[in-house]
Coordinates of C-alpha atoms in Angstrom, one line a residue:
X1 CA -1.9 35.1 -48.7
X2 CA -5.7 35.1 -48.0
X3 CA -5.6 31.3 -47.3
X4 CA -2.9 32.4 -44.4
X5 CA -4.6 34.9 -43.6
X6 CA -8.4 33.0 -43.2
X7 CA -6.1 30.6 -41.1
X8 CA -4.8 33.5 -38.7
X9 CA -8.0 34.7 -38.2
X10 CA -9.3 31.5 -37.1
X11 CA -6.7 30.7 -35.3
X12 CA -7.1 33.8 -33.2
X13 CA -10.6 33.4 -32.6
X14 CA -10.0 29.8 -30.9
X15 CA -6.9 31.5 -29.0
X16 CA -9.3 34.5 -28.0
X17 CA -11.8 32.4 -27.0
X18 CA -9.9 30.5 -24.9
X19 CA -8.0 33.0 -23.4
X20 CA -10.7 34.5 -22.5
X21 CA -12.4 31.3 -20.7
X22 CA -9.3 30.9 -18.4
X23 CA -6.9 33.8 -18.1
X24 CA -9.1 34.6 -14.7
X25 CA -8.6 31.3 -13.4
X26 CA -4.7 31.9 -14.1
X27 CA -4.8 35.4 -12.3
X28 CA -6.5 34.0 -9.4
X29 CA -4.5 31.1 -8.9
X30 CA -1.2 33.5 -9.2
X31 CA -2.8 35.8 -6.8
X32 CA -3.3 32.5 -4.2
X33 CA 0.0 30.8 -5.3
X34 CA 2.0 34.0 -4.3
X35 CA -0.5 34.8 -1.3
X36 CA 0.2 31.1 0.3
X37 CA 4.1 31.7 -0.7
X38 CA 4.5 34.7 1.1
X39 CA 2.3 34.4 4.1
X40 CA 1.4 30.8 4.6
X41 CA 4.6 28.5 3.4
X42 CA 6.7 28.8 6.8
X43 CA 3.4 27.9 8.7
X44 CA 3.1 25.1 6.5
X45 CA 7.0 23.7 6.7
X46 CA 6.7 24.2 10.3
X47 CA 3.5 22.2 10.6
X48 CA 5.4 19.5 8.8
X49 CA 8.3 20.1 11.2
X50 CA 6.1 19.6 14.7
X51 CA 5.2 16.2 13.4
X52 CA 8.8 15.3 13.9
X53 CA 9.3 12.7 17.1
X54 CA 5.6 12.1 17.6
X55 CA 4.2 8.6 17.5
X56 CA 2.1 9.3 14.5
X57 CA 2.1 5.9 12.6
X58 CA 0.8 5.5 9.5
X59 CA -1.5 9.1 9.9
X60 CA 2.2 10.9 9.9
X61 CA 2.2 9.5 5.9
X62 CA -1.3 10.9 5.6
X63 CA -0.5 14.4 7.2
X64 CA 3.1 14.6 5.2
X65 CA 0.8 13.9 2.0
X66 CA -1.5 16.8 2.4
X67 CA 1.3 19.3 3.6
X68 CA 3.2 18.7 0.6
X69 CA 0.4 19.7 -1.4
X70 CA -0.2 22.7 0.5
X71 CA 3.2 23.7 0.2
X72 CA 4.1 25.9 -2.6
X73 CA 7.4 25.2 -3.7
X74 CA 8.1 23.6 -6.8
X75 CA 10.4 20.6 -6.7
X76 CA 13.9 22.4 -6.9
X77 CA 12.4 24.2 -3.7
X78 CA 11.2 21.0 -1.5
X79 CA 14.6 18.7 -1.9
X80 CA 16.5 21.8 -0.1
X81 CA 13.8 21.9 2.5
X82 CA 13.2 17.7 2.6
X83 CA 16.8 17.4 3.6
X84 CA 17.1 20.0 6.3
X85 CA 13.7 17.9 7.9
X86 CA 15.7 14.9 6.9
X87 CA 19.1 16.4 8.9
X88 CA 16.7 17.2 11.5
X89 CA 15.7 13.4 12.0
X90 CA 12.4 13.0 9.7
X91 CA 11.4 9.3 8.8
X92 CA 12.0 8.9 5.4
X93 CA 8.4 7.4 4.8
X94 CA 6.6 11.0 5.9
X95 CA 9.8 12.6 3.2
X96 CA 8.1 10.9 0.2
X97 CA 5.1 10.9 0.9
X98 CA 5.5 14.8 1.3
X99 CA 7.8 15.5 -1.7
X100 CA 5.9 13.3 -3.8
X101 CA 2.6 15.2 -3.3
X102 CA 4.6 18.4 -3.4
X103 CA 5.7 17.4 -6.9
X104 CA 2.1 17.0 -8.3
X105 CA 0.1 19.8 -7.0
X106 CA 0.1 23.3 -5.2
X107 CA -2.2 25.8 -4.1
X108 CA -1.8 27.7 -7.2
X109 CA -2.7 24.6 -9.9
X110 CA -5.3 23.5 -7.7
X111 CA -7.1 27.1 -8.2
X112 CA -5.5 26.3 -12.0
X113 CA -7.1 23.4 -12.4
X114 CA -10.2 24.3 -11.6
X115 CA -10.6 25.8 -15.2
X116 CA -11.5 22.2 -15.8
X117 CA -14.8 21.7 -14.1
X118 CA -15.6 20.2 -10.6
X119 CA -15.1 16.5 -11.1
X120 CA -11.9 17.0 -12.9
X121 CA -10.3 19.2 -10.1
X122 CA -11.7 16.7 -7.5
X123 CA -10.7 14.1 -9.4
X124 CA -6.5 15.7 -9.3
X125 CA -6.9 16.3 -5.6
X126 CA -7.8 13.0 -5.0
X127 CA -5.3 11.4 -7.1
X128 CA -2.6 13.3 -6.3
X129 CA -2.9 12.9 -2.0
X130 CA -3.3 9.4 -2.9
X131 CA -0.1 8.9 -4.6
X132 CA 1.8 11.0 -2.2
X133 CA 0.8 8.1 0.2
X134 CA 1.4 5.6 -2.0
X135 CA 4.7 6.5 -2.3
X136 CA 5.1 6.8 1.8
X137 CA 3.7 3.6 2.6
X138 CA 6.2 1.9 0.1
X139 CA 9.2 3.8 1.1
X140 CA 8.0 2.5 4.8
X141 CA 7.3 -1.1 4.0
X142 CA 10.7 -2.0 2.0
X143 CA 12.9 1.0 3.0
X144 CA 12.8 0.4 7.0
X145 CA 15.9 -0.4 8.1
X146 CA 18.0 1.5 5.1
X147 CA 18.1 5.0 3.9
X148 CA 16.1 5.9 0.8
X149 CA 17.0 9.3 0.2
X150 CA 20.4 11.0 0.2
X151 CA 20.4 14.8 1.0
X152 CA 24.1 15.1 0.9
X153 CA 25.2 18.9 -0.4
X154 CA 21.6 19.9 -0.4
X155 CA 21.1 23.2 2.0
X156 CA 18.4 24.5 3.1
X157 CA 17.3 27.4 0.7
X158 CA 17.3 30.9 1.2
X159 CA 14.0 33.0 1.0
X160 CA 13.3 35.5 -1.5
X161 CA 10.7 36.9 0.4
X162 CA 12.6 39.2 2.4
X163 CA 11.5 42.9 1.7
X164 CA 10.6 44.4 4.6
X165 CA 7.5 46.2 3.6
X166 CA 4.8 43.2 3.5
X167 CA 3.1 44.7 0.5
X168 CA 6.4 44.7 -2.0
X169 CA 6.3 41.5 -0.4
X170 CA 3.7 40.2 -2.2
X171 CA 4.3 41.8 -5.1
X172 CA 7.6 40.7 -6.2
X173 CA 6.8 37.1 -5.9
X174 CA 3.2 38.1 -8.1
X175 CA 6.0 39.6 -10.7
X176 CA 8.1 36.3 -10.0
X177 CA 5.3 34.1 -10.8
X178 CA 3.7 35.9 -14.0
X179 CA 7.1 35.8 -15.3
X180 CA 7.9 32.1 -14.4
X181 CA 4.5 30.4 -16.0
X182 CA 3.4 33.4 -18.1
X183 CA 4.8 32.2 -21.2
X184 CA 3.9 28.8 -20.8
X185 CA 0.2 29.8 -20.1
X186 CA 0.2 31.4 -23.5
X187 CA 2.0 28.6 -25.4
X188 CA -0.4 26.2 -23.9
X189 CA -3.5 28.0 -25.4
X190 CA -2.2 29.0 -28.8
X191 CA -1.5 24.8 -28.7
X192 CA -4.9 24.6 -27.6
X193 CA -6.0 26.4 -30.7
X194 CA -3.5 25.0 -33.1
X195 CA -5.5 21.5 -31.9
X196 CA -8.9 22.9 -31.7
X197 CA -8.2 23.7 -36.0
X198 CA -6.2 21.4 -37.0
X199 CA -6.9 18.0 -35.1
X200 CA -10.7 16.4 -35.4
X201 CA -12.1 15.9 -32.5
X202 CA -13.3 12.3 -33.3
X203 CA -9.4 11.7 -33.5
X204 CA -9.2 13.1 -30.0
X205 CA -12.1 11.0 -28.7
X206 CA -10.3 7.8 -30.4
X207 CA -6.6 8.5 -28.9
X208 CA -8.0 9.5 -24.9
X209 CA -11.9 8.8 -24.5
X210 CA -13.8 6.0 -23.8
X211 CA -12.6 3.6 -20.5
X212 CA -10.5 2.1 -22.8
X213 CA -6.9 1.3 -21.4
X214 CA -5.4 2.2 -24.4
X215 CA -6.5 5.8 -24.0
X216 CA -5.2 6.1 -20.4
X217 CA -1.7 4.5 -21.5
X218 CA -1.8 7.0 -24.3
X219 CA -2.4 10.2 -22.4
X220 CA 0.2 8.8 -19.3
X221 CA 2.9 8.2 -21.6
X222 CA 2.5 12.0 -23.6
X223 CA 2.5 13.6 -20.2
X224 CA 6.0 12.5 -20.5
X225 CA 7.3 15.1 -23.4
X226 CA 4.3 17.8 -23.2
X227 CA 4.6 19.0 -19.7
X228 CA 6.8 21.9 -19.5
X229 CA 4.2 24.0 -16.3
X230 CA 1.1 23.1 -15.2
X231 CA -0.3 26.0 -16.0
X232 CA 0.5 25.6 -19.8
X233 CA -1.1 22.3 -19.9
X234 CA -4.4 23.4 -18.0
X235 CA -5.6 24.9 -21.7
X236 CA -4.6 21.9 -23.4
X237 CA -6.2 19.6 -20.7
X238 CA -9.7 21.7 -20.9
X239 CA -9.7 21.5 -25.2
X240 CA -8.7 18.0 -24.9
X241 CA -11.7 17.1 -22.4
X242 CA -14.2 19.0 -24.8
X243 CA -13.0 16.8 -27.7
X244 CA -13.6 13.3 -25.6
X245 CA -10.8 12.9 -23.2
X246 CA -12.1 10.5 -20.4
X247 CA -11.3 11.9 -17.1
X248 CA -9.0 8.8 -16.6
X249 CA -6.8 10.3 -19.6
X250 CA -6.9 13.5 -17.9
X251 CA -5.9 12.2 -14.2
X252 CA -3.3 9.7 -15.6
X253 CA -1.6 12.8 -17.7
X254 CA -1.8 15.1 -14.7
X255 CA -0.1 12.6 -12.4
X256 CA 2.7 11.4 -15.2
X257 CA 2.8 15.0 -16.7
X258 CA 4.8 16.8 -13.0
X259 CA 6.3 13.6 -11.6
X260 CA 8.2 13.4 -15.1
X261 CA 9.1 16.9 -15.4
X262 CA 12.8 17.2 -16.8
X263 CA 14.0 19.9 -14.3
X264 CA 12.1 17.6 -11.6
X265 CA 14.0 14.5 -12.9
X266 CA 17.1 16.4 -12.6
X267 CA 17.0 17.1 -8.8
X268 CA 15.2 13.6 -8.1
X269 CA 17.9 11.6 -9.8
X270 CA 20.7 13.5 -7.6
X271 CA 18.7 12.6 -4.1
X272 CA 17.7 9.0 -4.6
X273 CA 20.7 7.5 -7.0
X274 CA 19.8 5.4 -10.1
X275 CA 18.3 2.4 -9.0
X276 CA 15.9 4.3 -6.8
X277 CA 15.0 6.7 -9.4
X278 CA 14.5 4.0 -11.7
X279 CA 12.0 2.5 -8.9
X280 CA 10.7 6.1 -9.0
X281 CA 9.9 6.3 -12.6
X282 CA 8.4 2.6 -12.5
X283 CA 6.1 4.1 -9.6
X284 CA 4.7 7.0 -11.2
X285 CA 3.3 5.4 -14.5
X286 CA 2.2 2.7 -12.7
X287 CA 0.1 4.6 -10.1
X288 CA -0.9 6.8 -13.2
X289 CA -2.3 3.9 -15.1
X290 CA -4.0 2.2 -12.5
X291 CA -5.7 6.0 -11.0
X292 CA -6.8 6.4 -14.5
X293 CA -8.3 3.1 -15.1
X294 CA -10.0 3.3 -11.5
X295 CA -11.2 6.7 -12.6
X296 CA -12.5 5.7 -15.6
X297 CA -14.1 2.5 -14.1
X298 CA -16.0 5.3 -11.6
X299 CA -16.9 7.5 -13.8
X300 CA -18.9 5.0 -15.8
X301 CA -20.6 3.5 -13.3

């Protein structure tokens, strides 16, 4: 009993400490996540929207890019919405590059992530816009003349944010957030401490740091399981970078770890059939790999 109990105390220190460190960053980026949702995300959509029938080129990718990661919706949220702009006569190119950037990143992890320092938020912004035009430029390059998604039976979806009274407003999607990444933001810090006491961090340093390719493959391929919410995996991210994660680790993760996401497989699989999503899948750890090595290769320069 006072071997378990030595270890509860310890591991509520680590958890303490670290709750401490980043539960403002979590408020704050709730507070911004639900602020953008209610007040901002129909400007956004119809900023997306106005680029439809203008002569854009390759700047329409650019612009669909950054819009998705302005937009808040998660990925069950942006297919409904993709396919009424798709109905509505949007190139398929500025589609993925939008929904792929709207997969990886929001206004709420971007004030999540940056828990993780400076160059490590820059480094997810970056990454992240990058691969959302990626992703447009190769839908426009070998998808021209033939559909790449298929929207059929999606409808647009129907706004929660309807009470009247602009305040409540707010509020209930504040209550609808802590409830949707609450529990996930305290399983990822008791992980955090479970790591932090039982894992060495000259174990960490050997499975993620360095530029080592290895380490980047390593952290890509265990976005695949771990990510459940980005918010749960911003603890785990900020222990793991303290123990010797390279900053490639930790870009390749955060770009495998969303686009991999079960419930985001789901609806992806449904829109783009199985020989697309396969290309999909083949895509993303690509792109994750090379970011991470590129990262790495910058960072050590």
């Amino acid at each position: 009993m006072d071997i378990l109990r030595r270890e509860l105390i310890y591991l509520w220190y680590y958890f303490s400490v670290q709750f401490e460190q980043i539960f403002g960053w979590w408020v704050l980026g709730m507070a911004i996540g639900s602020a953008v949702s209610v007040f901002a995300k129909d400007a956004i959509h119809r900023a997306f929207r106005s680029l439809q029938g203008k002569r854009l080129g390759l700047f329409g990718i650019l612009a669909a890019s950054a819009l998705g990661i302005a937009s808040p919706l998660c990925m069950y949220g942006a297919i409904p919405i993709a396919a009424s702009f798709s109905r509505g006569g949007m190139k398929d190119d500025w589609l993925a590059a939008f929904m792929m950037s709207s997969i990886l990143l929001n206004p709420q992890l971007i004030v999540y992530s940056a828990a993780l320092g400076g160059t490590v938020l820059a480094v997810r912004i970056v990454s992240c816009f990058l691969c959302g035009i990626t992703a447009g430029l190769l839908v426009r390059f070998f998808y021209r003349d033939r559909p790449f998604f298929n929207f059929t039976g999606f409808d647009e979806p129907k706004s929660r944010d309807t009470d009247p009274n602009i305040i409540l407003r707010y509020f209930k999607n504040l209550w609808r957030n802590v409830k949707a990444t609450g529990l996930y933001f305290l399983m990822g810090i008791l992980l955090s401490a479970l790591f932090q006491r039982y894992v060495p961090a000259e174990a960490m340093t050997a499975l993620f740091g360095g530029n080592e390719a290895l380490g980047v493959l390593m952290a890509a391929t265990i976005g695949v399981p771990l990510y459940a919410c980005g918010g749960g995996t911003i603890p785990l991210l900020q222990q793991w970078l303290w123990d010797g994660m390279s900053v490639g680790s930790a870009a390749s993760f955060m770009l495998t770890g969303p686009s991999t996401k079960i419930t985001n497989l789901g609806a992806l699989k449904i829109v783009l059939g199985i020989r697309r999503f396969l290309l999909y899948l083949a895509y993303v750890m690509l792109f994750s790999l090379a970011a991470g090595l590129i990262v790495n290769a910058i960072v050590s320069l």
